[in-house]
Amino acid sequence: MNELLESLTRCVERGKVNSKSPYPPDLKGQDGADEFARKAIDAGIPPQEILSNGLIIGMQRVGERFRNKEIFVPDVLMAAKAMAAAMGHLKPFFQSDILKHKGTIVIGTVLGDLHDIGKKLVSMVIEGAGWEVVDLGTDVSPEKFLKAVDEHPGCVVGLSALLTTTMVNMESTVKHVKAKHPNVKVIIGGAPVTEEFALKIGADGYSSDPQGAVEFLNSRCTPN
Amino acid sequence: MPRAERVDGTEAKQTQDNRSLTSKQRFIAALTRQKADRLPVTTHHVMPYFLKKYMNGISNDEFFDLLGLDPIRWLSVFKPDKSAGEYFDPNHVPGYLEAQRVVSDNWRIEHEQVSDPRYETVRYKFITPKKTLTTILQSNDHTTWVSERLVKEKTDIDIIAEFATQPKCDVEEVNRQAAAYGERGMLRGFVNSFDVYGQPGCWQDASVLFGIEDLIMATFEDPEWVHVYLKIIFERKRTYIRSLEGARYDVLELGGGDASSTVISPEILDEFVAPYDAPLIDLAHSAGQRIVYHTCGGMMPFLERLAAMNPDAMETFTPSAMGGDMILAEAKRRIGEKVCMIGGFDQFHYFKDCTTEETRKAVRKCFDEAGRGGGYILCPSDHFFDADVELLKAFADEARRCAY
Ligand code: B12
């Protein structure tokens, strides 16, 4: 593999954002994802290759290591920050349609629930897998989810809930969205949520971790 | 650090007669990792929402009596230092679990309602000679949360360092209430927390004021600042803990969910949590107090690290169904010799929508896994909002049958 792309992958894995970033200490002063992405573009590597063979591989490894409990939430947050720094350079290519997302997911934490971190983590890993993420934030009403689905035809919906008292709002959101858009796929997650609960409320998918969400999206929500 | 002699001598006299202990003796036996007459059984905070919705608004004390649980009373009473210009906040009516706030002319706290169609919304202003800091809390029927954090700029912590009051414990009042409560149950306090929506642990208090995610990122990007910030919070707690000498609390809470392994890494725990909370535990011990360290999320990867901070007890041992990762038997094996364990019960599945038999079975399972040998207090793994009273009764009754 191209050396620049390998470096990019490594920076995402290690959460090395840019040359100024003091983290990780052993890479202090060295280039980060930000610089390597720029260099890769300048070297003429096609943006799709930078995304697929650099960034997505890095984020996938992060997702897998998190699933295997080898790394923790802060490590994923840093990896996602490095990923975002590199993605900044790819943005113009998305805007000019040279690069295409695999699809769009509208995601949010349901009404009455302020827990943000899990949903954000899932969003970051999904974004790192080549999907466009529309993050509606926390405490999101069914109406707001529906409005976002109207605005993003063909999107998938992701719901997060951390409270047993707000899990019921997942059900009302699924009903509200599916009443108007029966074909929209909904994936749910959050610490107290289970596969069984997902089935009960008519959601299409459940995952206990970000990597599972990516697998669901890639296998069940892409046109081919 | 050696523990000071407790003023009430409970350490020495408990479990002399194991046949029938008072609830207080039962708790103390468990907290000192001994066998009581039977498994102590209680709850974490009893939410006002639950009492109102399911129990006709009865009081905390009535709740414990009615259900036959070993009672806990939460108490926090501050004392202003008049010589330092401190006084009780005349605008503050203490809410659930709150102490009367201590303010000064340089640290005044005002609040105002903010109009919001969805939630009751209140803005708090901390007025100091240099800057006014603000935070916003929102509430629904269930609970209250922070919707605008207090520390918005990194320099805001200097304002806290310079002007915040230094609340101390009103030992006389604690002891008056301890005497009145007597053998009924456990008198539980918490290490002083920030004035509005504060939390006992240094890391936890810091994360609520700054936002946990930003605090995590700051540990990578500006660790020196995080240390300065934690030190400011630490100092305030240190002053309070020193003032606890002679207070007859049974246990005080430290820590908080943001130190869970579901939120932070072992590296962050080692560098930013333990170096501040562990010395507070030592200090509390030298002031004759016991500490329960609270982490309401994942704990398994951190068990030994948390126990090494030397708390008397740890909670909440939240099972995965509730958002944690607890394997109770394994936890008992790994740290049961060192600390008392509190919690572990899955209130989500066994306080609601199940049979009393299932609840009883869940109680037995906890007892079998963590209760053998003592040093365990059965308790839901943090608070609960909705529960079937019959299941709560079965929970209490089955635990009372778990004899040693
Ligand atoms: C941090 C925290 C908070 C912070 C949140 C800050 C923030 N910016 O997010 C604050 C202080 C706001 C908070 C408030 C409250 N909290 Co809280 N909180 C936690 C804590 C400690 C960590 C949650 C967390 O971020 N975990 C880390 C993330 C990465 O994990 P996660 O969210 O589970 O996400 C993972 C998976 O679930 C999944 N996932 C998540 N979302 C999605 C979505 C999709 C689509 C998919 C596929 C997957 C997926 O992927 C993620 C990565 O693996 C937990 C305990 C715990 N679980 O550790 C309690 C906890 C969730 N809180 C709890 C409670 C009770 C509250 C309060 C009610 C407390 C109160 N004030 O009375 C309030 C509620 C406020 C409100 N209206 O929401 C309880 C919930 C109990 C229950 N099940 O009902 C918990 C479990 C603590 C406990 N043991 O009691 N809390």
XYZ file of C-alpha atoms and ligand atoms in Angstrom:
719
model
C 0.000 0.000 0.000
C 1.047 3.568 -0.582
C 3.215 4.870 2.240
C 1.224 8.071 2.622
C -1.999 6.123 2.987
C -0.406 3.824 5.510
C 0.637 6.844 7.544
C -2.880 8.218 7.289
C -4.354 4.957 8.539
C -1.888 4.904 11.416
C -2.707 8.495 12.405
C -6.417 7.694 12.570
C -5.740 4.566 14.593
C -3.509 6.414 17.034
C -5.621 9.590 17.226
C -2.849 11.788 15.842
C -4.674 14.873 14.559
C -1.958 17.208 13.281
C 1.637 18.189 13.866
C 0.677 20.611 16.643
C -1.306 18.044 18.586
C 0.587 16.922 21.709
C -1.143 13.533 21.583
C 0.019 10.809 21.422
C 3.162 11.879 23.268
C 5.434 9.529 21.308
C 4.393 11.205 18.041
C 4.759 14.770 19.307
C 5.915 17.174 16.618
C 5.299 14.690 13.818
C 2.753 15.087 11.051
C -0.792 13.935 11.723
C -3.872 12.912 9.740
C -4.332 16.520 8.696
C -0.921 16.815 7.009
C -0.898 13.306 5.530
C -4.300 13.836 3.898
C -3.032 17.056 2.320
C 0.135 15.352 1.152
C -1.824 12.437 -0.298
C -3.998 14.803 -2.322
C -0.948 16.774 -3.460
C 0.698 13.524 -4.497
C -2.244 12.917 -6.821
C -3.702 9.922 -5.023
C -7.376 9.710 -6.040
C -9.691 10.920 -3.239
C -11.647 7.647 -3.312
C -8.431 5.782 -2.607
C -7.526 8.131 0.236
C -10.938 7.510 1.739
C -11.174 3.760 1.179
C -7.556 2.687 1.585
C -6.534 5.230 4.209
C -9.270 6.605 6.391
C -11.919 3.886 6.292
C -9.355 1.190 7.069
C -8.098 3.197 10.051
C -11.554 3.789 11.450
C -12.564 0.179 10.876
C -9.591 -0.998 12.916
C -10.549 1.455 15.648
C -14.127 0.158 15.632
C -12.935 -3.434 15.864
C -10.485 -2.741 18.671
C -13.221 -0.916 20.573
C -15.577 -3.856 20.071
C -12.879 -6.209 21.385
C -12.451 -3.934 24.403
C -8.807 -3.294 23.536
C -9.395 0.467 23.526
C -11.813 2.807 25.320
C -14.193 5.648 24.469
C -11.537 8.422 24.697
C -9.361 6.572 22.186
C -12.249 6.425 19.727
C -12.992 10.114 20.251
C -9.387 10.995 19.408
C -9.361 8.675 16.391
C -12.523 10.361 15.162
C -10.948 13.765 15.597
C -7.979 12.697 13.486
C -10.356 11.281 10.910
C -12.310 14.559 10.842
C -9.121 16.551 10.282
C -8.350 14.440 7.220
C -11.945 14.511 5.999
C -11.769 18.307 5.936
C -9.442 17.971 2.927
C -11.828 15.593 1.159
C -14.890 17.777 1.600
C -14.497 19.655 -1.708
C -14.459 16.311 -3.528
C -17.760 15.324 -1.943
C -19.219 18.696 -2.886
C -18.159 18.338 -6.503
C -19.460 14.742 -6.621
C -16.024 13.266 -7.289
C -16.500 11.420 -4.037
C -19.794 9.868 -3.077
C -21.053 8.753 0.302
C -22.395 5.231 0.573
C -25.645 6.720 1.834
C -27.020 8.985 4.535
C -27.999 8.257 8.101
C -30.052 10.678 10.178
C -29.161 9.999 13.790
C -30.146 11.403 17.160
C -30.830 10.658 20.816
C -34.558 10.418 21.405
C -36.863 12.836 23.170
C -36.137 13.477 26.843
C -32.687 11.933 26.686
C -29.528 14.041 26.900
C -26.939 11.275 26.549
C -24.745 12.259 23.648
C -21.478 10.355 23.748
C -22.621 6.932 22.553
C -24.590 8.409 19.677
C -21.667 10.623 18.726
C -19.270 7.737 18.810
C -21.503 5.700 16.536
C -21.833 8.704 14.205
C -18.092 9.145 14.005
C -17.397 5.513 13.192
C -20.196 5.465 10.612
C -18.800 8.609 9.016
C -15.414 6.965 9.014
C -16.951 4.109 7.055
C -17.903 6.439 4.218
C -21.466 7.380 5.150
C -22.908 10.851 5.424
C -24.143 11.491 8.934
C -26.803 14.038 9.799
C -26.567 14.327 13.574
C -29.702 15.883 15.053
C -28.186 15.986 18.546
C -29.947 14.935 21.733
C -33.511 15.209 23.030
C -34.874 14.905 19.493
C -38.641 14.728 19.028
C -40.302 12.283 16.589
C -41.422 15.299 14.555
C -37.841 16.486 14.181
C -36.729 13.025 13.028
C -39.534 12.965 10.493
C -38.622 16.397 9.161
C -35.028 15.277 8.664
C -36.158 12.131 6.853
C -38.305 14.288 4.562
C -35.237 16.373 3.822
C -32.962 13.391 3.128
C -34.867 11.001 0.896
C -33.603 7.448 1.062
C -31.798 7.943 4.341
C -31.491 5.446 7.187
C -32.523 6.499 10.697
C -30.440 5.838 13.820
C -31.917 6.231 17.291
C -30.055 6.241 20.574
C -31.458 6.034 24.128
C -29.635 5.549 27.426
C -32.530 5.802 29.826
C -35.113 3.145 30.458
C -37.579 6.020 30.767
C -36.841 7.275 27.253
C -36.703 3.928 25.449
C -40.470 4.276 24.955
C -39.778 7.340 22.843
C -37.905 5.096 20.414
C -41.130 3.279 19.733
C -43.102 6.460 19.086
C -40.315 7.723 16.813
C -40.228 4.488 14.790
C -44.024 4.608 14.397
C -44.013 8.277 13.462
C -41.315 7.868 10.819
C -42.599 4.600 9.378
C -46.175 5.873 9.112
C -45.023 8.283 6.424
C -41.938 6.454 5.137
C -42.604 2.714 5.535
C -39.437 1.792 3.636
C -37.040 3.814 5.735
C -34.788 1.521 7.740
C -34.313 2.274 11.413
C -31.420 1.043 13.535
C -31.415 1.572 17.282
C -28.887 1.330 20.088
C -27.905 2.533 23.536
C -26.896 0.803 26.728
C -30.286 -0.567 27.898
C -31.533 -1.365 24.372
C -31.638 -4.958 23.138
C -32.259 -6.824 19.911
C -35.513 -8.101 21.353
C -36.663 -4.564 22.093
C -35.746 -3.508 18.558
C -37.920 -6.268 17.140
C -40.764 -5.384 19.479
C -40.917 -1.754 18.414
C -40.568 -2.463 14.706
C -37.001 -1.237 14.212
C -35.002 -2.948 11.482
C -31.720 -3.250 13.256
C -29.906 -3.102 16.551
C -26.287 -2.953 17.502
C -24.535 -2.725 20.811
C -21.551 -0.978 19.254
C -20.560 1.319 16.370
C -18.984 -1.422 14.293
C -22.265 -3.324 14.273
C -24.014 -0.224 13.013
C -21.531 -0.004 10.130
C -22.076 -3.674 9.313
C -25.836 -3.149 9.303
C -25.549 -0.127 7.020
C -23.110 -1.734 4.612
C -24.999 -5.005 4.360
C -28.628 -3.926 4.536
C -28.843 -0.322 3.475
C -26.732 0.032 0.349
C -28.305 -0.257 -3.089
C -25.988 -3.051 -4.271
C -3.078 6.181 56.146
C -4.373 4.896 59.499
C -8.021 5.437 60.153
C -8.916 7.658 63.084
C -10.998 6.175 65.854
C -14.649 6.653 65.007
C -16.465 8.870 67.446
C -19.385 6.481 67.818
C -17.219 3.401 68.299
C -19.298 1.483 65.744
C -16.247 -0.188 64.283
C -15.573 -1.958 67.519
C -18.978 -2.831 68.813
C -20.751 -4.003 65.670
C -21.560 -7.657 65.099
C -21.019 -8.572 68.736
C -24.383 -10.231 68.625
C -25.169 -11.474 65.154
C -28.574 -12.873 65.957
C -30.538 -9.733 65.304
C -28.871 -6.539 64.366
C -30.354 -3.119 63.905
C -30.339 -1.824 60.341
C -27.483 0.485 61.216
C -25.405 -2.351 62.679
C -26.199 -4.468 59.648
C -24.921 -1.765 57.306
C -21.811 -1.184 59.387
C -21.062 -4.903 59.413
C -21.213 -4.965 55.630
C -19.238 -1.744 55.246
C -16.482 -3.267 57.361
C -16.646 -6.450 55.265
C -18.129 -8.650 57.901
C -21.139 -10.897 57.955
C -24.241 -9.395 59.468
C -27.250 -11.406 60.667
C -28.617 -11.321 57.141
C -28.065 -9.586 53.843
C -28.540 -5.814 54.213
C -30.982 -4.561 51.592
C -31.717 -1.014 50.576
C -31.973 1.277 47.553
C -29.906 4.046 46.079
C -31.607 7.473 45.974
C -35.351 7.214 46.223
C -36.478 9.531 43.466
C -39.170 12.086 44.347
C -40.807 11.168 41.004
C -41.222 7.565 42.148
C -42.591 8.468 45.580
C -45.091 10.836 44.035
C -46.224 8.592 41.220
C -46.317 5.219 42.934
C -46.483 5.844 46.671
C -48.817 8.790 47.175
C -45.961 11.120 47.948
C -44.833 9.441 51.178
C -41.506 10.462 52.700
C -38.144 8.727 52.298
C -38.328 7.309 55.817
C -41.859 6.018 55.293
C -40.765 4.388 52.036
C -38.124 2.276 53.750
C -40.411 1.311 56.610
C -43.319 0.402 54.394
C -41.242 -1.867 52.201
C -39.167 -3.388 54.959
C -35.872 -2.197 53.531
C -32.876 -1.205 55.614
C -33.231 2.571 55.693
C -30.808 5.204 54.499
C -31.062 8.883 55.217
C -29.127 11.285 53.012
C -27.861 14.329 54.771
C -25.659 17.234 53.832
C -25.383 20.284 56.050
C -22.916 23.093 55.533
C -21.728 25.762 57.860
C -20.677 29.178 56.599
C -17.406 30.592 57.873
C -18.556 33.997 59.083
C -15.002 35.183 59.625
C -14.405 34.664 55.891
C -17.508 36.653 54.988
C -19.600 33.570 54.211
C -23.300 33.243 54.892
C -26.218 31.026 53.884
C -27.736 31.935 50.545
C -30.991 33.666 51.467
C -32.411 32.863 47.997
C -31.863 29.140 48.241
C -34.477 26.629 49.308
C -32.591 23.311 49.353
C -34.014 20.753 46.941
C -33.640 16.977 46.930
C -30.203 15.949 48.328
C -29.020 19.570 48.494
C -27.381 21.372 51.401
C -28.228 24.987 52.109
C -25.807 26.904 49.878
C -22.980 28.956 51.314
C -22.296 32.260 49.531
C -20.404 35.499 50.148
C -20.511 39.005 48.730
C -17.901 37.872 46.198
C -19.772 34.687 45.277
C -23.459 35.441 45.048
C -25.826 33.023 43.378
C -28.950 34.259 41.656
C -31.399 32.344 39.567
C -34.106 33.176 37.068
C -36.692 31.222 35.123
C -36.024 31.022 31.397
C -38.981 30.553 29.154
C -38.836 27.219 27.329
C -41.891 25.511 25.935
C -40.623 22.028 26.734
C -38.946 22.018 30.127
C -38.776 23.962 33.308
C -35.593 25.925 32.715
C -33.585 27.886 35.251
C -30.483 29.996 34.713
C -28.075 30.314 37.649
C -25.689 33.232 37.849
C -22.557 33.196 39.961
C -21.798 36.848 40.513
C -18.210 37.683 41.394
C -16.281 40.957 41.330
C -14.512 39.941 38.101
C -17.030 37.988 36.065
C -20.478 36.456 36.242
C -20.529 32.759 35.406
C -23.790 31.188 34.278
C -25.228 27.725 33.931
C -28.684 26.480 32.922
C -30.549 23.521 34.372
C -33.608 21.895 32.889
C -36.076 19.549 34.515
C -38.851 17.213 33.565
C -41.018 15.013 35.802
C -38.216 12.513 36.199
C -35.146 14.543 36.868
C -32.935 17.581 36.282
C -29.915 18.046 33.991
C -27.416 20.671 32.878
C -28.230 22.220 29.511
C -25.631 24.990 29.539
C -22.350 24.302 31.219
C -20.779 26.692 33.709
C -17.149 26.588 32.598
C -17.345 27.969 29.082
C -13.872 29.402 28.777
C -10.804 27.844 30.264
C -10.108 30.952 32.351
C -13.474 30.554 34.099
C -11.818 28.124 36.475
C -9.690 30.983 37.833
C -12.905 32.728 38.883
C -13.940 29.628 40.808
C -10.494 29.409 42.397
C -10.520 33.037 43.449
C -14.070 33.584 44.628
C -15.920 30.346 45.406
C -16.810 29.883 49.060
C -15.299 27.008 51.037
C -18.233 25.187 52.630
C -17.528 23.155 55.744
C -19.560 20.511 57.486
C -21.924 21.508 60.265
C -20.735 18.693 62.520
C -23.105 19.541 65.353
C -26.115 19.361 63.092
C -24.956 16.072 61.568
C -24.529 14.619 65.038
C -27.868 15.928 66.213
C -29.522 14.209 63.254
C -27.421 11.084 63.719
C -28.573 10.865 67.325
C -32.200 11.348 66.317
C -31.887 8.721 63.566
C -30.212 6.353 65.993
C -30.122 2.694 65.037
C -32.760 3.070 62.356
C -30.402 2.990 59.442
C -27.421 4.411 57.633
C -26.695 8.118 57.630
C -25.149 8.823 54.281
C -23.545 12.018 53.080
C -21.473 12.992 50.101
C -18.254 14.862 49.682
C -19.186 18.483 48.982
C -20.015 19.204 45.386
C -20.211 22.321 43.253
C -22.926 24.741 44.410
C -25.401 23.962 41.655
C -25.721 20.421 40.279
C -22.374 19.490 41.786
C -21.009 15.981 42.127
C -18.785 14.405 44.793
C -15.741 13.193 42.817
C -13.173 15.703 41.537
C -13.327 14.340 37.989
C -17.109 14.061 38.130
C -17.592 17.610 39.404
C -15.192 18.897 36.738
C -16.942 17.010 33.966
C -20.408 18.259 34.868
C -19.154 21.859 34.876
C -17.205 21.543 31.607
C -18.951 18.685 29.779
C -17.530 15.179 29.911
C -16.649 14.933 26.266
C -14.753 18.209 26.239
C -12.998 17.233 29.434
C -11.873 13.960 27.871
C -10.573 15.827 24.820
C -8.802 18.343 27.055
C -6.885 15.514 28.742
C -5.271 14.879 25.351
C -4.952 18.419 24.125
C -4.275 20.477 27.217
C -3.522 18.138 30.119
C -1.839 20.864 32.187
C -5.059 22.880 32.211
C -7.060 19.820 33.281
C -4.695 19.325 36.213
C -5.008 22.960 37.283
C -8.788 22.662 37.057
C -8.933 19.425 39.033
C -6.647 20.881 41.684
C -9.043 23.811 42.196
C -11.935 21.429 42.691
C -9.800 19.167 44.873
C -8.858 22.022 47.215
C -12.486 22.883 47.887
C -13.266 19.284 48.731
C -10.172 18.966 50.877
C -11.307 21.879 53.026
C -14.691 20.248 53.465
C -13.332 16.792 54.287
C -10.997 18.233 56.903
C -14.056 19.763 58.570
C -15.728 16.333 58.864
C -13.741 15.355 61.938
C -16.183 14.143 64.567
C -19.224 13.995 62.250
C -21.148 10.769 62.804
C -21.834 9.866 59.212
C -21.881 6.164 58.455
C -20.565 6.659 54.956
C -19.928 9.467 52.455
C -20.053 9.222 48.703
C -17.217 10.141 46.345
C -16.733 9.539 42.619
C -19.349 9.509 39.863
C -20.385 7.797 36.640
C -17.996 9.708 34.423
C -15.144 7.702 35.915
C -16.738 4.521 34.548
C -14.891 2.325 32.103
C -17.765 2.894 29.684
C -16.706 6.558 29.584
C -12.965 6.896 30.212
C -9.812 4.835 29.725
C -7.503 3.314 32.350
C -4.932 5.957 31.401
C -7.348 8.784 32.214
C -8.336 7.092 35.453
C -4.694 6.772 36.463
C -3.676 10.281 35.517
C -6.738 12.434 36.156
C -9.111 10.637 38.503
C -7.186 8.615 41.073
C -4.508 11.234 41.886
C -7.274 13.568 43.101
C -9.900 11.248 44.565
C -7.524 8.817 46.306
C -5.941 11.485 48.567
C -9.449 12.637 49.475
C -10.257 9.098 50.580
C -7.120 9.042 52.748
C -8.064 12.382 54.213
C -11.622 11.222 54.923
C -10.207 8.190 56.697
C -8.008 10.350 58.861
C -11.111 12.414 59.700
C -12.761 9.179 60.858
C -15.084 8.781 57.857
C -15.905 5.919 55.525
C -16.135 6.417 51.777
C -18.206 4.676 49.125
C -16.811 5.208 45.629
C -19.560 5.551 43.040
C -19.177 4.590 39.387
C -22.556 3.912 37.839
C -21.376 2.638 34.461
C -18.793 0.045 33.474
C -16.423 -1.072 36.233
C -14.926 -4.430 35.301
C -11.753 -3.149 33.607
C -11.178 -0.761 36.530
C -12.031 -2.919 39.561
C -8.537 -3.250 41.013
C -7.664 0.344 40.183
C -10.738 1.646 41.993
C -10.174 -0.641 44.960
C -6.555 0.536 45.130
C -7.864 4.017 45.912
C -8.820 2.400 49.196
C -12.515 3.246 49.554
C -14.446 1.321 52.194
C -17.126 0.440 49.675
C -17.724 0.605 45.940
C -21.012 0.930 44.022
C -23.097 0.525 41.772
C -21.958 -2.657 39.966
C -24.405 -1.932 37.162
C -25.279 -4.970 35.037
C -25.083 -4.700 31.261
C -28.863 -4.555 30.946
C -28.715 -1.195 32.718
C -25.736 0.272 30.900
C -22.865 -1.226 32.886
C -20.794 -4.392 32.502
C -21.019 -6.161 35.828
C -20.160 -9.792 36.373
C -20.906 -9.872 40.067
C -19.249 -13.155 41.021
C -16.060 -12.183 39.244
C -16.064 -8.765 40.919
C -16.482 -10.416 44.316
C -13.562 -12.690 43.594
C -11.356 -9.852 42.416
C -12.058 -7.161 45.011
C -14.422 -8.642 47.612
C -11.619 -9.082 50.130
C -10.735 -5.433 49.941
C -13.969 -3.440 49.762
C -17.631 -3.722 50.591
C -19.731 -4.020 47.437
C -23.036 -2.134 47.089
C -25.486 -2.618 44.223
C -25.500 -5.125 41.382
C -29.269 -5.559 41.186
C -30.951 -5.077 37.808
C -33.819 -2.762 38.671
C -34.805 -2.355 35.048
C -35.864 -5.972 34.630
C -36.786 -6.957 38.184
C -38.611 -3.938 39.601
C -40.998 -3.875 36.652
C -42.794 -6.168 34.243
C -41.856 -9.475 35.848
C -43.232 -11.871 38.444
C -42.371 -11.670 42.144
C -40.729 -15.069 41.720
C -38.361 -13.659 39.110
C -37.508 -10.758 41.396
C -36.821 -13.152 44.248
C -34.620 -15.274 42.019
C -32.648 -12.191 40.984
C -32.124 -11.346 44.677
C -30.849 -14.868 45.395
C -28.517 -14.677 42.447
C -26.935 -11.466 43.761
C -26.649 -13.001 47.221
C -25.043 -16.160 45.880
C -22.623 -14.254 43.717
C -21.614 -11.393 46.004
C -23.219 -11.893 49.390
C -21.503 -15.013 50.650
C -19.014 -14.137 53.310
C -20.566 -10.712 53.977
C -19.287 -7.337 52.828
C -22.184 -6.872 50.442
C -25.218 -4.582 50.486
C -27.958 -5.526 48.071
C -29.176 -2.473 46.232
C -30.418 -1.530 42.781
C -27.543 -0.387 40.612
C -28.291 3.334 40.966
C -31.680 4.988 41.159
C -34.925 3.955 39.540
C -37.912 5.928 38.335
C -40.662 3.416 37.709
C -41.218 0.326 39.821
C -43.997 -2.013 40.845
C -44.399 -1.742 44.613
C -45.208 -5.456 44.925
C -41.882 -6.301 43.281
C -40.055 -3.943 45.616
C -41.677 -5.738 48.536
C -40.602 -9.098 47.140
C -37.072 -7.709 46.682
C -36.938 -6.653 50.341
C -38.595 -9.782 51.663
C -36.368 -12.204 49.791
C -33.252 -10.343 50.898
C -34.373 -10.515 54.506
C -34.455 -14.282 54.091
C -30.846 -14.347 52.942
C -29.411 -15.188 56.333
C -25.791 -15.622 57.291
C -22.211 10.335 31.076
C -23.581 10.023 31.655
C -24.471 11.081 31.790
C -24.161 12.492 31.309
C -24.249 12.531 29.780
C -23.295 13.550 29.170
C -23.251 13.471 27.695
N -22.731 14.545 27.101
O -23.634 12.510 27.049
C -25.280 13.344 32.014
C -24.693 13.998 33.242
C -25.956 14.389 31.153
C -26.254 12.255 32.452
C -27.519 12.551 32.904
C -28.403 11.607 33.379
N -28.181 10.290 33.528
Co -26.639 9.417 32.868
N -25.127 8.437 32.562
C -23.941 8.692 32.041
C -23.034 7.459 32.051
C -22.091 7.554 33.226
C -22.258 7.219 30.776
C -23.060 7.214 29.492
C -22.114 7.195 28.336
O -21.818 8.216 27.745
N -21.549 6.030 28.042
C -20.529 5.873 27.014
C -21.138 5.557 25.659
C -20.049 5.353 24.628
O -21.864 4.375 25.782
P -23.372 4.233 25.227
O -24.039 5.526 25.274
O -23.994 3.066 25.829
O -23.151 3.954 23.674
C -22.626 2.762 23.162
C -23.696 1.731 22.790
O -24.819 1.769 23.627
C -24.008 1.991 21.359
N -24.995 2.995 20.993
C -25.382 4.130 21.604
N -26.270 4.800 20.877
C -26.472 4.109 19.750
C -27.279 4.362 18.641
C -27.281 3.455 17.591
C -28.117 3.721 16.400
C -26.492 2.275 17.675
C -26.533 1.298 16.594
C -25.683 2.029 18.790
C -25.674 2.949 19.815
O -22.756 2.395 20.852
C -22.012 3.128 21.823
C -20.582 2.745 21.706
O -20.387 1.385 21.957
C -24.078 6.308 32.235
C -23.553 5.044 32.866
C -22.843 4.205 31.833
N -23.557 3.532 30.989
O -21.675 4.194 31.777
C -25.171 7.004 33.016
C -26.648 6.537 32.873
C -26.924 6.241 31.433
N -27.395 7.727 33.288
C -28.377 7.410 34.002
C -29.266 8.357 34.579
C -30.329 7.811 35.515
C -29.153 9.724 34.282
C -30.060 10.839 34.813
C -31.532 10.521 34.822
C -29.526 11.179 36.207
C -30.315 12.219 36.933
N -29.967 13.447 36.742
O -31.219 11.880 37.638
C -29.747 12.005 33.855
C -30.720 12.068 32.691
C -30.665 13.339 31.931
C -31.437 13.189 30.652
N -32.604 13.798 30.554
O -31.010 12.506 29.756
C -28.535 5.926 34.167
C -29.632 5.360 33.286
C -30.403 4.268 33.969
C -31.417 3.780 33.030
N -31.049 2.780 32.246
O -32.479 4.305 32.951
C -27.104 5.392 33.837
C -27.048 3.995 33.217
C -26.352 5.389 35.166
C -26.956 4.390 36.134
N -26.349 3.246 36.364
O -27.979 4.646 36.700
N -25.726 11.043 32.386
